[in-house]
């Protein structure tokens, strides 16, 4: 099983550019999450989707939008990238929201210049 | 707002010794506390969880202790091995707050051979 797959692995954007980070899971999980991790910091929740068709804000949603395209896929969009959004982005999934075991992708390292 | 945080940012231990990683939390409404391990360049990986009505839970070479009186969580790793070198995060879930997985800042464990 691939688990949670994120694309791309690396990306450099110019300030003001837009992009979408893709995430897909093959574990038939109901819940999916997007986190960002800054150097020396923990993971901060951007948005999550408890189930197909629903999305909710996390701790740091400003500047981001998400789409739960179907049960497998959950995308994160930056409409107008800013240097403050330079970070490593992780997608995760769990069987249900409130499940303690989340499975994470390998991360997308995003640099905004 | 409520938060989960760690006492020590770094911990260095000798191979074969026991390691203790600590975490302070402030959300007394949390239902579960969880430990994750993040190796360099990878996403976090679930280690063990403990329900809020428990004091202790043991896994393979790991033990989690929960002291609700002082809002303290610890992860004990027995006979620490070089493969245990990683960043360890505590996390929490509160069902009355959407069941989101919220992470603390992390402790880097370094195992000396």
Tab-separated table of C-alpha atoms in Angstrom, chain A residues 24 34 44 73 75 87 108:
chain	number	residue	atom	x	y	z
A	24	UNK	CA	-4.267	11.087	-1.857
A	34	UNK	CA	-3.274	19.389	6.234
A	44	UNK	CA	0.077	23.214	13.091
A	73	UNK	CA	-8.145	13.129	-2.271
A	75	UNK	CA	-5.993	19.293	-1.863
A	87	UNK	CA	7.201	25.642	5.264
A	108	UNK	CA	6.032	18.964	0.526
